Amino acid sequence: GRAWGHLVRVLAERTAGDLDERLAAAVRRPVQLLIVALGMQNAMIQLKPRPEFGDARLYPYLHGLFMSATVVAVAWGLSAIVEEIAAWTLERAGKDSDARLDHQVMPMVRRLVRLVAGFVAATIILGAYDVKITALLGAAGVASLAVALASQETVANMIGGLTIMVDRPFRVGDRVELNDGRVGDVVQIGIRSTRLLTFDRTVHILPNAELMKQPVTNHAFPDKSVT
């Protein structure tokens, strides 16, 4: 733990950005688990030629346990790296767009990355134990297709929200006019929908996917004085 902390401090001092030290901090525990698992695996290999260890009934179970720990550590470390890079990227994009993309998008990214990493790790471990995973892979493929079809509209709205936050055709507080003639002030830009407050004090909740398909006139850009 102290050695890893020293490494993080060295990275922080020698580099201008903070991504490298954030990655080092994120993979600290997975690396510790990986070192322990690899060390125990090496010990099991060294002890296998001895009959009292290699012929023991417990030996294959211990060997499988440490192999599984190694796979889990690698999957954990890779998912931590992907999550940290995604968080760092979204934070930078949020600074440029005046929106906290990391708060809105990161929970979904984190769940997706961990789900994929866990599924891959489970597939490798089950395969090492000669468990037939063909049916599992088929079921996962069917389930993925069903989820993709069911969430098609949600994904389209999320992509539209990200596009609005990054491209910034309008911002919170801007007065905009929609293609159907509605005029109002943007009060919130979410990951799935945008809220527009019209002159009659009615809040219209607009799906981002539909909003991106139509022309939008921004009366507050480049000068808010026109509103």
Tab-separated table of C-alpha atoms in Angstrom:
chain	number	residue	atom	x	y	z
A	1	GLY	CA	0.000	0.000	0.000
A	2	ARG	CA	2.759	2.473	0.877
A	3	ALA	CA	4.756	1.585	-2.235
A	4	TRP	CA	1.715	2.116	-4.415
A	5	GLY	CA	0.993	5.435	-2.722
A	6	HIS	CA	4.588	6.493	-3.372
A	7	LEU	CA	4.138	5.567	-7.052
A	8	VAL	CA	1.004	7.704	-7.287
A	9	ARG	CA	2.830	10.674	-5.744
A	10	VAL	CA	5.723	10.271	-8.199
A	11	LEU	CA	3.315	10.228	-11.138
A	12	ALA	CA	1.555	13.320	-9.831
A	13	GLU	CA	4.849	15.197	-9.562
A	14	ARG	CA	6.232	14.212	-12.954
A	15	THR	CA	3.146	14.671	-15.121
A	16	ALA	CA	1.000	17.705	-15.839
A	17	GLY	CA	-2.375	15.950	-16.050
A	18	ASP	CA	-4.082	13.891	-13.385
A	19	LEU	CA	-5.216	10.926	-15.486
A	20	ASP	CA	-2.161	8.778	-14.789
A	21	GLU	CA	-2.354	9.112	-11.011
A	22	ARG	CA	-6.110	8.541	-11.128
A	23	LEU	CA	-5.535	5.327	-13.075
A	24	ALA	CA	-2.836	4.238	-10.624
A	25	ALA	CA	-5.172	4.854	-7.693
A	26	ALA	CA	-8.059	3.032	-9.420
A	27	VAL	CA	-6.088	-0.177	-10.073
A	28	ARG	CA	-4.347	-0.318	-6.678
A	29	ARG	CA	-6.615	-2.988	-5.185
A	30	PRO	CA	-6.944	-5.082	-8.377
A	31	VAL	CA	-3.140	-5.105	-8.703
A	32	GLN	CA	-2.765	-6.174	-5.067
A	33	LEU	CA	-5.216	-9.032	-5.619
A	34	LEU	CA	-3.439	-10.004	-8.838
A	35	ILE	CA	-0.034	-10.129	-7.110
A	36	VAL	CA	-1.395	-12.336	-4.316
A	37	ALA	CA	-3.228	-14.633	-6.745
A	38	LEU	CA	-0.205	-15.038	-9.039
A	39	GLY	CA	2.044	-15.656	-6.040
A	40	MET	CA	-0.237	-18.382	-4.726
A	41	GLN	CA	-0.522	-19.934	-8.182
A	42	ASN	CA	3.262	-20.026	-8.466
A	43	ALA	CA	3.468	-21.628	-5.016
A	44	MET	CA	0.942	-24.283	-6.086
A	45	ILE	CA	3.011	-25.054	-9.183
A	46	GLN	CA	6.171	-25.376	-7.104
A	47	LEU	CA	4.444	-27.697	-4.633
A	48	LYS	CA	2.714	-29.914	-7.198
A	49	PRO	CA	5.651	-32.360	-7.667
A	50	ARG	CA	5.449	-33.279	-3.972
A	51	PRO	CA	2.986	-36.160	-3.516
A	52	GLU	CA	1.661	-34.841	-0.222
A	53	PHE	CA	0.510	-31.692	-2.050
A	54	GLY	CA	0.042	-32.655	-5.694
A	55	ASP	CA	-2.007	-35.783	-4.910
A	56	ALA	CA	-4.133	-34.152	-2.226
A	57	ARG	CA	-7.855	-33.852	-2.962
A	58	LEU	CA	-7.799	-30.191	-2.029
A	59	TYR	CA	-5.078	-29.314	-4.548
A	60	PRO	CA	-7.240	-28.899	-7.701
A	61	TYR	CA	-9.773	-26.819	-5.787
A	62	LEU	CA	-7.108	-24.470	-4.465
A	63	HIS	CA	-5.514	-24.215	-7.893
A	64	GLY	CA	-8.878	-23.361	-9.418
A	65	LEU	CA	-9.561	-20.827	-6.674
A	66	PHE	CA	-6.321	-18.927	-7.316
A	67	MET	CA	-6.844	-19.121	-11.071
A	68	SER	CA	-10.317	-17.635	-10.622
A	69	ALA	CA	-8.879	-14.895	-8.397
A	70	THR	CA	-6.373	-14.048	-11.137
A	71	VAL	CA	-9.134	-13.733	-13.749
A	72	VAL	CA	-11.255	-11.621	-11.393
A	73	ALA	CA	-8.295	-9.336	-10.637
A	74	VAL	CA	-7.571	-8.766	-14.332
A	75	ALA	CA	-11.235	-8.104	-15.140
A	76	TRP	CA	-11.527	-5.806	-12.121
A	77	GLY	CA	-8.411	-3.860	-13.128
A	78	LEU	CA	-9.488	-3.463	-16.757
A	79	SER	CA	-12.968	-2.307	-15.778
A	80	ALA	CA	-11.466	0.179	-13.299
A	81	ILE	CA	-9.216	1.580	-16.040
A	82	VAL	CA	-12.108	1.941	-18.494
A	83	GLU	CA	-14.316	3.567	-15.845
A	84	GLU	CA	-11.626	6.057	-14.847
A	85	ILE	CA	-10.864	7.006	-18.459
A	86	ALA	CA	-14.588	7.439	-19.147
A	87	ALA	CA	-15.030	9.586	-16.016
A	88	TRP	CA	-12.006	11.726	-16.907
A	89	THR	CA	-13.253	12.209	-20.484
A	90	LEU	CA	-16.782	13.107	-19.379
A	91	GLU	CA	-15.467	15.563	-16.797
A	92	ARG	CA	-13.435	17.362	-19.471
A	93	ALA	CA	-16.397	17.391	-21.874
A	94	GLY	CA	-18.624	18.701	-19.090
A	95	LYS	CA	-16.277	21.606	-18.430
A	96	ASP	CA	-16.449	22.594	-22.071
A	97	SER	CA	-20.248	22.319	-22.241
A	98	ASP	CA	-21.227	23.679	-18.815
A	99	ALA	CA	-22.903	20.332	-18.039
A	100	ARG	CA	-21.958	17.672	-15.533
A	101	LEU	CA	-21.817	14.785	-17.981
A	102	ASP	CA	-19.965	12.637	-15.454
A	103	HIS	CA	-22.874	12.858	-13.001
A	104	GLN	CA	-25.491	12.019	-15.618
A	105	VAL	CA	-23.714	9.460	-17.784
A	106	MET	CA	-21.168	7.775	-15.480
A	107	PRO	CA	-23.667	5.614	-13.524
A	108	MET	CA	-24.821	4.024	-16.785
A	109	VAL	CA	-21.247	3.624	-18.077
A	110	ARG	CA	-20.129	2.109	-14.770
A	111	ARG	CA	-22.937	-0.471	-14.749
A	112	LEU	CA	-22.313	-1.410	-18.385
A	113	VAL	CA	-18.546	-1.800	-17.952
A	114	ARG	CA	-18.917	-3.898	-14.803
A	115	LEU	CA	-21.578	-6.072	-16.418
A	116	VAL	CA	-19.361	-6.788	-19.429
A	117	ALA	CA	-16.264	-7.407	-17.269
A	118	GLY	CA	-18.181	-9.715	-14.936
A	119	PHE	CA	-19.680	-11.668	-17.822
A	120	VAL	CA	-16.293	-12.135	-19.522
A	121	ALA	CA	-14.646	-13.192	-16.248
A	122	ALA	CA	-17.449	-15.667	-15.486
A	123	THR	CA	-17.200	-17.102	-19.008
A	124	ILE	CA	-13.430	-17.665	-18.679
A	125	ILE	CA	-13.727	-19.223	-15.222
A	126	LEU	CA	-16.579	-21.543	-16.220
A	127	GLY	CA	-14.676	-22.548	-19.342
A	128	ALA	CA	-11.637	-23.439	-17.220
A	129	TYR	CA	-13.853	-25.756	-15.171
A	130	ASP	CA	-15.137	-27.416	-18.388
A	131	VAL	CA	-18.628	-26.045	-17.849
A	132	LYS	CA	-20.562	-25.922	-21.109
A	133	ILE	CA	-21.184	-22.259	-21.781
A	134	THR	CA	-22.659	-22.515	-25.298
A	135	ALA	CA	-26.204	-22.293	-23.976
A	136	LEU	CA	-25.203	-19.424	-21.685
A	137	LEU	CA	-23.688	-17.496	-24.577
A	138	GLY	CA	-26.775	-18.110	-26.696
A	139	ALA	CA	-29.070	-16.928	-23.917
A	140	ALA	CA	-26.893	-13.857	-23.389
A	141	GLY	CA	-27.060	-13.047	-27.095
A	142	VAL	CA	-30.847	-13.343	-27.171
A	143	ALA	CA	-31.143	-11.276	-23.982
A	144	SER	CA	-28.823	-8.606	-25.379
A	145	LEU	CA	-30.872	-8.383	-28.570
A	146	ALA	CA	-34.106	-8.084	-26.597
A	147	VAL	CA	-32.650	-5.363	-24.360
A	148	ALA	CA	-31.261	-3.484	-27.369
A	149	LEU	CA	-34.642	-3.524	-29.127
A	150	ALA	CA	-36.515	-2.537	-25.969
A	151	SER	CA	-34.150	0.327	-25.129
A	152	GLN	CA	-33.699	1.640	-28.670
A	153	GLU	CA	-35.646	4.838	-27.965
A	154	THR	CA	-33.880	5.386	-24.642
A	155	VAL	CA	-30.468	5.018	-26.258
A	156	ALA	CA	-31.470	7.437	-29.023
A	157	ASN	CA	-32.519	10.005	-26.402
A	158	MET	CA	-29.239	9.548	-24.522
A	159	ILE	CA	-27.198	10.035	-27.681
A	160	GLY	CA	-29.251	13.131	-28.432
A	161	GLY	CA	-28.625	14.445	-24.911
A	162	LEU	CA	-24.891	13.919	-25.225
A	163	THR	CA	-24.924	15.674	-28.596
A	164	ILE	CA	-26.751	18.676	-27.130
A	165	MET	CA	-24.409	18.868	-24.128
A	166	VAL	CA	-21.253	18.665	-26.230
A	167	ASP	CA	-22.323	20.577	-29.364
A	168	ARG	CA	-24.299	23.190	-27.356
A	169	PRO	CA	-26.862	24.416	-29.930
A	170	PHE	CA	-28.499	25.966	-26.857
A	171	ARG	CA	-27.794	26.169	-23.142
A	172	VAL	CA	-29.788	26.442	-19.954
A	173	GLY	CA	-31.334	29.916	-19.881
A	174	ASP	CA	-31.446	30.358	-23.669
A	175	ARG	CA	-34.719	31.305	-25.338
A	176	VAL	CA	-35.434	28.967	-28.219
A	177	GLU	CA	-38.155	28.500	-30.828
A	178	LEU	CA	-39.157	25.035	-31.983
A	179	ASN	CA	-40.263	24.001	-35.447
A	180	ASP	CA	-43.923	23.888	-34.344
A	181	GLY	CA	-43.842	27.502	-33.152
A	182	ARG	CA	-43.414	26.958	-29.427
A	183	VAL	CA	-41.116	29.510	-27.783
A	184	GLY	CA	-39.656	29.208	-24.306
A	185	ASP	CA	-36.623	29.233	-22.079
A	186	VAL	CA	-34.491	26.128	-21.610
A	187	VAL	CA	-34.600	25.290	-17.895
A	188	GLN	CA	-32.912	21.886	-17.903
A	189	ILE	CA	-30.905	19.720	-20.300
A	190	GLY	CA	-30.928	16.108	-19.164
A	191	ILE	CA	-29.444	12.966	-20.576
A	192	ARG	CA	-32.840	11.790	-21.883
A	193	SER	CA	-34.943	14.949	-22.204
A	194	THR	CA	-34.839	18.743	-22.288
A	195	ARG	CA	-37.309	20.952	-20.394
A	196	LEU	CA	-38.668	24.120	-21.943
A	197	LEU	CA	-40.573	26.761	-19.967
A	198	THR	CA	-42.998	28.614	-22.266
A	199	PHE	CA	-44.536	32.068	-21.767
A	200	ASP	CA	-47.697	30.604	-20.195
A	201	ARG	CA	-45.504	29.085	-17.424
A	202	THR	CA	-45.923	25.556	-18.776
A	203	VAL	CA	-42.967	23.179	-18.748
A	204	HIS	CA	-42.682	21.087	-21.901
A	205	ILE	CA	-40.593	17.910	-21.586
A	206	LEU	CA	-39.020	17.191	-24.970
A	207	PRO	CA	-37.257	13.877	-25.777
A	208	ASN	CA	-33.752	14.670	-26.946
A	209	ALA	CA	-33.981	12.347	-29.943
A	210	GLU	CA	-37.031	14.219	-31.257
A	211	LEU	CA	-35.476	17.578	-30.423
A	212	MET	CA	-32.377	16.800	-32.484
A	213	LYS	CA	-34.468	15.933	-35.549
A	214	GLN	CA	-36.042	19.383	-35.900
A	215	PRO	CA	-34.717	22.868	-36.581
A	216	VAL	CA	-34.371	24.922	-33.391
A	217	THR	CA	-33.966	28.699	-33.453
A	218	ASN	CA	-31.842	30.018	-30.599
A	219	HIS	CA	-32.899	33.622	-29.942
A	220	ALA	CA	-30.310	34.030	-27.178
A	221	PHE	CA	-27.253	33.283	-29.302
A	222	PRO	CA	-24.892	35.025	-29.762
A	223	ASP	CA	-26.456	37.898	-27.793
A	224	LYS	CA	-29.066	37.381	-25.074
A	225	SER	CA	-30.215	40.997	-25.426
A	226	VAL	CA	-32.507	40.005	-28.312
A	227	THR	CA	-34.708	38.085	-25.856
